[in-house]
mmCIF file with all atom_site columns, C-alpha atoms in Angstrom:
data_model
loop_
_atom_site.group_PDB
_atom_site.id
_atom_site.type_symbol
_atom_site.label_atom_id
_atom_site.label_alt_id
_atom_site.label_comp_id
_atom_site.label_asym_id
_atom_site.label_entity_id
_atom_site.label_seq_id
_atom_site.pdbx_PDB_ins_code
_atom_site.Cartn_x
_atom_site.Cartn_y
_atom_site.Cartn_z
_atom_site.occupancy
_atom_site.B_iso_or_equiv
_atom_site.pdbx_formal_charge
_atom_site.auth_seq_id
_atom_site.auth_comp_id
_atom_site.auth_asym_id
_atom_site.auth_atom_id
_atom_site.pdbx_PDB_model_num
ATOM 1   C CA . MET A 1 1   ? -9.587 6.716  4.205   1.00 45.00 ? 101 MET A CA 1
ATOM 2   C CA . LEU A 1 2   ? -5.867 7.076  4.958   1.00 48.00 ? 102 LEU A CA 1
ATOM 3   C CA . LYS A 1 3   ? -5.170 8.806  8.272   1.00 51.00 ? 103 LYS A CA 1
ATOM 4   C CA . VAL A 1 4   ? -1.805 10.170 9.391   1.00 53.00 ? 104 VAL A CA 1
ATOM 5   C CA . PHE A 1 5   ? -1.515 11.205 13.029  1.00 52.00 ? 105 PHE A CA 1
ATOM 6   C CA . LEU A 1 6   ? 0.197  14.508 13.797  1.00 54.00 ? 106 LEU A CA 1
ATOM 7   C CA . LEU A 1 7   ? 1.599  14.285 17.322  1.00 48.00 ? 107 LEU A CA 1
ATOM 8   C CA . GLU A 1 8   ? 2.071  17.973 18.052  1.00 52.00 ? 108 GLU A CA 1
ATOM 9   C CA . GLU A 1 9   ? -1.423 19.041 17.000  1.00 54.00 ? 109 GLU A CA 1
ATOM 10  C CA . ASP A 1 10  ? -3.231 15.911 18.188  1.00 49.00 ? 110 ASP A CA 1
ATOM 11  C CA . ARG A 1 11  ? -5.258 15.683 14.991  1.00 53.00 ? 111 ARG A CA 1
ATOM 12  C CA . PHE A 1 12  ? -5.357 13.657 11.816  1.00 59.00 ? 112 PHE A CA 1
ATOM 13  C CA . LEU A 1 13  ? -4.372 14.487 8.254   1.00 63.00 ? 113 LEU A CA 1
ATOM 14  C CA . ASP A 1 14  ? -6.453 12.877 5.568   1.00 72.00 ? 114 ASP A CA 1
ATOM 15  C CA . TYR A 1 15  ? -5.337 11.520 2.232   1.00 76.00 ? 115 TYR A CA 1
ATOM 16  C CA . GLN A 1 16  ? -6.165 14.730 0.318   1.00 80.00 ? 116 GLN A CA 1
ATOM 17  C CA . LEU A 1 17  ? -4.066 16.883 2.639   1.00 80.00 ? 117 LEU A CA 1
ATOM 18  C CA . VAL A 1 18  ? -1.094 14.507 2.324   1.00 82.00 ? 118 VAL A CA 1
ATOM 19  C CA . ASN A 1 19  ? -1.480 14.668 -1.461  1.00 84.00 ? 119 ASN A CA 1
ATOM 20  C CA . ASP A 1 20  ? -1.725 18.470 -1.360  1.00 86.00 ? 120 ASP A CA 1
ATOM 21  C CA . TYR A 1 21  ? 1.438  18.683 0.768   1.00 86.00 ? 121 TYR A CA 1
ATOM 22  C CA . LEU A 1 22  ? 3.393  16.420 -1.586  1.00 89.00 ? 122 LEU A CA 1
ATOM 23  C CA . THR A 1 23  ? 2.275  18.363 -4.662  1.00 90.00 ? 123 THR A CA 1
ATOM 24  C CA . SER A 1 24  ? 3.030  21.711 -3.041  1.00 90.00 ? 124 SER A CA 1
ATOM 25  C CA . ILE A 1 25  ? 6.435  20.574 -1.773  1.00 90.00 ? 125 ILE A CA 1
ATOM 26  C CA . PHE A 1 26  ? 7.448  19.279 -5.204  1.00 89.00 ? 126 PHE A CA 1
ATOM 27  C CA . ASN A 1 27  ? 6.358  22.484 -6.932  1.00 90.00 ? 127 ASN A CA 1
ATOM 28  C CA . ASN A 1 28  ? 7.917  24.752 -4.293  1.00 89.00 ? 128 ASN A CA 1
ATOM 29  C CA . VAL A 1 29  ? 11.293 23.024 -4.471  1.00 87.00 ? 129 VAL A CA 1
ATOM 30  C CA . LEU A 1 30  ? 11.378 23.486 -8.252  1.00 87.00 ? 130 LEU A CA 1
ATOM 31  C CA . VAL A 1 31  ? 10.303 27.147 -8.068  1.00 88.00 ? 131 VAL A CA 1
ATOM 32  C CA . ILE A 1 32  ? 12.789 27.943 -5.284  1.00 88.00 ? 132 ILE A CA 1
ATOM 33  C CA . GLU A 1 33  ? 15.647 26.191 -7.089  1.00 86.00 ? 133 GLU A CA 1
ATOM 34  C CA . GLU A 1 34  ? 14.820 28.055 -10.296 1.00 86.00 ? 134 GLU A CA 1
ATOM 35  C CA . SER A 1 35  ? 14.558 31.459 -8.595  1.00 87.00 ? 135 SER A CA 1
ATOM 36  C CA . SER A 1 36  ? 17.777 30.813 -6.651  1.00 83.00 ? 136 SER A CA 1
ATOM 37  C CA . LEU A 1 37  ? 19.590 30.213 -9.928  1.00 82.00 ? 137 LEU A CA 1
ATOM 38  C CA . ARG A 1 38  ? 18.069 33.350 -11.492 1.00 83.00 ? 138 ARG A CA 1
ATOM 39  C CA . GLY A 1 39  ? 19.170 35.449 -8.513  1.00 84.00 ? 139 GLY A CA 1
ATOM 40  C CA . SER A 1 40  ? 22.732 34.138 -8.495  1.00 84.00 ? 140 SER A CA 1
ATOM 41  C CA . ARG A 1 41  ? 25.759 34.575 -10.681 1.00 87.00 ? 141 ARG A CA 1
ATOM 42  C CA . PHE A 1 42  ? 24.699 31.305 -12.343 1.00 88.00 ? 142 PHE A CA 1
ATOM 43  C CA . LYS A 1 43  ? 21.819 32.854 -14.294 1.00 90.00 ? 143 LYS A CA 1
ATOM 44  C CA . ASP A 1 44  ? 22.825 30.933 -17.401 1.00 93.00 ? 144 ASP A CA 1
ATOM 45  C CA . ILE A 1 45  ? 21.850 27.527 -15.930 1.00 93.00 ? 145 ILE A CA 1
ATOM 46  C CA . SER A 1 46  ? 18.357 26.067 -16.233 1.00 91.00 ? 146 SER A CA 1
ATOM 47  C CA . ILE A 1 47  ? 16.943 23.841 -13.511 1.00 91.00 ? 147 ILE A CA 1
ATOM 48  C CA . LYS A 1 48  ? 17.290 20.845 -15.858 1.00 92.00 ? 148 LYS A CA 1
ATOM 49  C CA . GLU A 1 49  ? 20.949 21.705 -16.387 1.00 95.00 ? 149 GLU A CA 1
ATOM 50  C CA . MET A 1 50  ? 21.361 22.034 -12.604 1.00 95.00 ? 150 MET A CA 1
ATOM 51  C CA . HIS A 1 51  ? 20.016 18.521 -12.173 1.00 95.00 ? 151 HIS A CA 1
ATOM 52  C CA . THR A 1 52  ? 22.511 17.315 -14.795 1.00 98.00 ? 152 THR A CA 1
ATOM 53  C CA . ILE A 1 53  ? 25.327 19.039 -12.877 1.00 98.00 ? 153 ILE A CA 1
ATOM 54  C CA . ASP A 1 54  ? 24.049 17.371 -9.699  1.00 97.00 ? 154 ASP A CA 1
ATOM 55  C CA . VAL A 1 55  ? 24.255 13.894 -11.258 1.00 98.00 ? 155 VAL A CA 1
ATOM 56  C CA . VAL A 1 56  ? 27.755 14.507 -12.651 1.00 98.00 ? 156 VAL A CA 1
ATOM 57  C CA . GLY A 1 57  ? 28.873 15.938 -9.298  1.00 98.00 ? 157 GLY A CA 1
ATOM 58  C CA . LYS A 1 58  ? 27.618 12.879 -7.402  1.00 97.00 ? 158 LYS A CA 1
ATOM 59  C CA . ASN A 1 59  ? 29.181 10.499 -9.945  1.00 97.00 ? 159 ASN A CA 1
ATOM 60  C CA . PRO A 1 60  ? 32.708 11.572 -10.946 1.00 93.00 ? 160 PRO A CA 1
ATOM 61  C CA . ASN A 1 61  ? 33.731 10.120 -14.315 1.00 95.00 ? 161 ASN A CA 1
ATOM 62  C CA . ALA A 1 62  ? 30.084 9.461  -15.187 1.00 97.00 ? 162 ALA A CA 1
ATOM 63  C CA . THR A 1 63  ? 29.242 8.675  -18.784 1.00 97.00 ? 163 THR A CA 1
ATOM 64  C CA . PRO A 1 64  ? 26.519 10.385 -20.800 1.00 98.00 ? 164 PRO A CA 1
ATOM 65  C CA . SER A 1 65  ? 24.531 7.125  -20.775 1.00 97.00 ? 165 SER A CA 1
ATOM 66  C CA . SER A 1 66  ? 24.679 6.817  -16.984 1.00 97.00 ? 166 SER A CA 1
ATOM 67  C CA . VAL A 1 67  ? 23.575 10.447 -16.587 1.00 98.00 ? 167 VAL A CA 1
ATOM 68  C CA . ALA A 1 68  ? 20.662 9.907  -18.995 1.00 97.00 ? 168 ALA A CA 1
ATOM 69  C CA . LYS A 1 69  ? 19.622 6.794  -17.091 1.00 95.00 ? 169 LYS A CA 1
ATOM 70  C CA . GLU A 1 70  ? 19.684 8.542  -13.703 1.00 95.00 ? 170 GLU A CA 1
ATOM 71  C CA . LEU A 1 71  ? 17.751 11.543 -15.039 1.00 96.00 ? 171 LEU A CA 1
ATOM 72  C CA . MET A 1 72  ? 15.349 9.213  -16.893 1.00 93.00 ? 172 MET A CA 1
ATOM 73  C CA . VAL A 1 73  ? 15.774 11.046 -20.189 1.00 96.00 ? 173 VAL A CA 1
ATOM 74  C CA . THR A 1 74  ? 17.027 9.989  -23.599 1.00 96.00 ? 174 THR A CA 1
ATOM 75  C CA . LEU A 1 75  ? 20.708 10.049 -24.468 1.00 96.00 ? 175 LEU A CA 1
ATOM 76  C CA . GLY A 1 76  ? 19.905 12.727 -27.063 1.00 96.00 ? 176 GLY A CA 1
ATOM 77  C CA . THR A 1 77  ? 18.308 14.955 -24.434 1.00 96.00 ? 177 THR A CA 1
ATOM 78  C CA . VAL A 1 78  ? 21.237 14.611 -22.050 1.00 97.00 ? 178 VAL A CA 1
ATOM 79  C CA . THR A 1 79  ? 23.745 15.157 -24.877 1.00 97.00 ? 179 THR A CA 1
ATOM 80  C CA . THR A 1 80  ? 22.108 18.504 -25.676 1.00 97.00 ? 180 THR A CA 1
ATOM 81  C CA . SER A 1 81  ? 22.287 19.498 -22.006 1.00 97.00 ? 181 SER A CA 1
ATOM 82  C CA . LEU A 1 82  ? 25.918 18.343 -21.738 1.00 98.00 ? 182 LEU A CA 1
ATOM 83  C CA . ASN A 1 83  ? 26.858 20.303 -24.873 1.00 98.00 ? 183 ASN A CA 1
ATOM 84  C CA . ASN A 1 84  ? 25.357 23.459 -23.352 1.00 98.00 ? 184 ASN A CA 1
ATOM 85  C CA . LEU A 1 85  ? 27.022 22.884 -19.971 1.00 98.00 ? 185 LEU A CA 1
ATOM 86  C CA . GLU A 1 86  ? 30.389 22.255 -21.613 1.00 98.00 ? 186 GLU A CA 1
ATOM 87  C CA . ARG A 1 87  ? 30.025 25.405 -23.730 1.00 98.00 ? 187 ARG A CA 1
ATOM 88  C CA . LYS A 1 88  ? 29.135 27.389 -20.572 1.00 98.00 ? 188 LYS A CA 1
ATOM 89  C CA . GLY A 1 89  ? 32.159 25.980 -18.740 1.00 98.00 ? 189 GLY A CA 1
ATOM 90  C CA . TYR A 1 90  ? 30.472 23.791 -16.101 1.00 98.00 ? 190 TYR A CA 1
ATOM 91  C CA . ILE A 1 91  ? 31.459 20.319 -17.254 1.00 98.00 ? 191 ILE A CA 1
ATOM 92  C CA . GLU A 1 92  ? 34.323 18.782 -19.174 1.00 98.00 ? 192 GLU A CA 1
ATOM 93  C CA . ARG A 1 93  ? 34.448 15.644 -21.254 1.00 98.00 ? 193 ARG A CA 1
ATOM 94  C CA . THR A 1 94  ? 37.477 13.381 -21.355 1.00 97.00 ? 194 THR A CA 1
ATOM 95  C CA . ARG A 1 95  ? 38.039 10.227 -23.367 1.00 95.00 ? 195 ARG A CA 1
ATOM 96  C CA . SER A 1 96  ? 38.786 7.040  -21.493 1.00 90.00 ? 196 SER A CA 1
ATOM 97  C CA . GLU A 1 97  ? 42.387 5.950  -21.831 1.00 90.00 ? 197 GLU A CA 1
ATOM 98  C CA . VAL A 1 98  ? 41.238 2.329  -21.704 1.00 90.00 ? 198 VAL A CA 1
ATOM 99  C CA . ASP A 1 99  ? 38.518 2.604  -24.358 1.00 91.00 ? 199 ASP A CA 1
ATOM 100 C CA . ARG A 1 100 ? 38.670 5.748  -26.503 1.00 89.00 ? 200 ARG A CA 1
ATOM 101 C CA . ARG A 1 101 ? 34.985 5.318  -27.421 1.00 90.00 ? 201 ARG A CA 1
ATOM 102 C CA . VAL A 1 102 ? 33.983 6.013  -23.807 1.00 94.00 ? 202 VAL A CA 1
ATOM 103 C CA . VAL A 1 103 ? 33.537 9.615  -22.659 1.00 96.00 ? 203 VAL A CA 1
ATOM 104 C CA . HIS A 1 104 ? 33.813 10.541 -18.978 1.00 97.00 ? 204 HIS A CA 1
ATOM 105 C CA . LEU A 1 105 ? 32.183 13.633 -17.493 1.00 98.00 ? 205 LEU A CA 1
ATOM 106 C CA . ASN A 1 106 ? 33.490 15.782 -14.663 1.00 98.00 ? 206 ASN A CA 1
ATOM 107 C CA . LEU A 1 107 ? 32.717 19.195 -13.262 1.00 98.00 ? 207 LEU A CA 1
ATOM 108 C CA . THR A 1 108 ? 34.939 22.190 -13.867 1.00 98.00 ? 208 THR A CA 1
ATOM 109 C CA . LYS A 1 109 ? 35.806 24.634 -11.075 1.00 98.00 ? 209 LYS A CA 1
ATOM 110 C CA . ASN A 1 110 ? 32.583 26.599 -11.721 1.00 96.00 ? 210 ASN A CA 1
ATOM 111 C CA . GLY A 1 111 ? 30.644 23.349 -11.985 1.00 98.00 ? 211 GLY A CA 1
ATOM 112 C CA . ARG A 1 112 ? 31.939 22.217 -8.588  1.00 97.00 ? 212 ARG A CA 1
ATOM 113 C CA . LEU A 1 113 ? 31.024 25.594 -7.086  1.00 96.00 ? 213 LEU A CA 1
ATOM 114 C CA . ILE A 1 114 ? 27.386 25.536 -8.251  1.00 95.00 ? 214 ILE A CA 1
ATOM 115 C CA . TYR A 1 115 ? 27.171 21.844 -7.300  1.00 96.00 ? 215 TYR A CA 1
ATOM 116 C CA . ARG A 1 116 ? 28.251 22.648 -3.711  1.00 95.00 ? 216 ARG A CA 1
ATOM 117 C CA . LEU A 1 117 ? 25.751 25.528 -3.501  1.00 92.00 ? 217 LEU A CA 1
ATOM 118 C CA . HIS A 1 118 ? 22.962 23.276 -4.750  1.00 92.00 ? 218 HIS A CA 1
ATOM 119 C CA . ARG A 1 119 ? 23.896 20.522 -2.285  1.00 93.00 ? 219 ARG A CA 1
ATOM 120 C CA . ARG A 1 120 ? 23.935 23.097 0.532   1.00 91.00 ? 220 ARG A CA 1
ATOM 121 C CA . PHE A 1 121 ? 20.338 24.067 -0.312  1.00 88.00 ? 221 PHE A CA 1
ATOM 122 C CA . HIS A 1 122 ? 19.255 20.426 -0.126  1.00 90.00 ? 222 HIS A CA 1
ATOM 123 C CA . LYS A 1 123 ? 21.185 19.897 3.114   1.00 93.00 ? 223 LYS A CA 1
ATOM 124 C CA . ARG A 1 124 ? 19.437 22.895 4.702   1.00 91.00 ? 224 ARG A CA 1
ATOM 125 C CA . MET A 1 125 ? 16.089 21.575 3.508   1.00 90.00 ? 225 MET A CA 1
ATOM 126 C CA . VAL A 1 126 ? 16.690 18.156 5.109   1.00 91.00 ? 226 VAL A CA 1
ATOM 127 C CA . GLU A 1 127 ? 17.955 19.748 8.326   1.00 94.00 ? 227 GLU A CA 1
ATOM 128 C CA . ARG A 1 128 ? 14.760 21.815 8.527   1.00 92.00 ? 228 ARG A CA 1
ATOM 129 C CA . ILE A 1 129 ? 12.575 18.764 7.911   1.00 90.00 ? 229 ILE A CA 1
ATOM 130 C CA . ILE A 1 130 ? 14.104 16.775 10.772  1.00 93.00 ? 230 ILE A CA 1
ATOM 131 C CA . GLU A 1 131 ? 14.461 19.739 13.134  1.00 94.00 ? 231 GLU A CA 1
ATOM 132 C CA . GLY A 1 132 ? 12.982 18.865 16.515  1.00 95.00 ? 232 GLY A CA 1
ATOM 133 C CA . MET A 1 133 ? 12.191 15.264 15.598  1.00 95.00 ? 233 MET A CA 1
ATOM 134 C CA . ASP A 1 134 ? 13.004 12.487 18.007  1.00 94.00 ? 234 ASP A CA 1
ATOM 135 C CA . ALA A 1 135 ? 14.273 9.076  16.881  1.00 94.00 ? 235 ALA A CA 1
ATOM 136 C CA . GLU A 1 136 ? 10.794 7.552  16.645  1.00 94.00 ? 236 GLU A CA 1
ATOM 137 C CA . GLU A 1 137 ? 9.451  10.420 14.528  1.00 93.00 ? 237 GLU A CA 1
ATOM 138 C CA . MET A 1 138 ? 12.450 10.156 12.207  1.00 93.00 ? 238 MET A CA 1
ATOM 139 C CA . LYS A 1 139 ? 11.856 6.415  11.907  1.00 94.00 ? 239 LYS A CA 1
ATOM 140 C CA . VAL A 1 140 ? 8.201  6.981  10.954  1.00 92.00 ? 240 VAL A CA 1
ATOM 141 C CA . MET A 1 141 ? 9.150  9.659  8.439   1.00 91.00 ? 241 MET A CA 1
ATOM 142 C CA . GLY A 1 142 ? 11.824 7.358  7.009   1.00 93.00 ? 242 GLY A CA 1
ATOM 143 C CA . LYS A 1 143 ? 9.248  4.606  6.593   1.00 94.00 ? 243 LYS A CA 1
ATOM 144 C CA . GLY A 1 144 ? 6.884  6.958  4.749   1.00 91.00 ? 244 GLY A CA 1
ATOM 145 C CA . LEU A 1 145 ? 9.643  8.252  2.479   1.00 92.00 ? 245 LEU A CA 1
ATOM 146 C CA . THR A 1 146 ? 10.811 4.698  1.765   1.00 94.00 ? 246 THR A CA 1
ATOM 147 C CA . ASN A 1 147 ? 7.254  3.733  0.812   1.00 93.00 ? 247 ASN A CA 1
ATOM 148 C CA . LEU A 1 148 ? 7.005  6.759  -1.501  1.00 92.00 ? 248 LEU A CA 1
ATOM 149 C CA . TYR A 1 149 ? 10.408 6.014  -3.048  1.00 91.00 ? 249 TYR A CA 1
ATOM 150 C CA . ARG A 1 150 ? 9.480  2.379  -3.726  1.00 94.00 ? 250 ARG A CA 1
ATOM 151 C CA . PHE A 1 151 ? 6.131  3.398  -5.208  1.00 92.00 ? 251 PHE A CA 1
ATOM 152 C CA . LEU A 1 152 ? 7.842  5.818  -7.609  1.00 88.00 ? 252 LEU A CA 1
ATOM 153 C CA . GLU A 1 153 ? 10.546 3.266  -8.489  1.00 88.00 ? 253 GLU A CA 1
ATOM 154 C CA . ASP A 1 154 ? 7.849  0.713  -9.329  1.00 90.00 ? 254 ASP A CA 1
ATOM 155 C CA . LEU A 1 155 ? 6.293  3.189  -11.783 1.00 89.00 ? 255 LEU A CA 1
ATOM 156 C CA . LYS A 1 156 ? 9.510  3.563  -13.796 1.00 78.00 ? 256 LYS A CA 1
#
């Protein structure tokens, strides 16, 4: 059985508790992001559209194909989302001057605003996670997160 030592409580977490935490964290982040959007002036954005905005914000001049790849969805799915976001005024498409077949995506003023708000939420979440951790604890957490990341990447 997998055991994870918790320093501050001097006890062990078992595999099921780690699994429960991961499941709960994933679900809570989605629910909180969704409710934050519903309670803001950006009520017209779904959580899936927010994730599309996030990818475009992190990758200026992204292409629809690169966004679809990062979100792990089909080009058709991302095109529908991009059409909605363009209609709502959050992204803009521009044709490449080098190759007119290529479309680049960028955020509009409103798109940049919601992107910054979303990034701020994630920054606060990370700050809270590492609050009070010393270097060794952060190293251990980093190792666990790296293992989880690699596991998920291998499943793609």
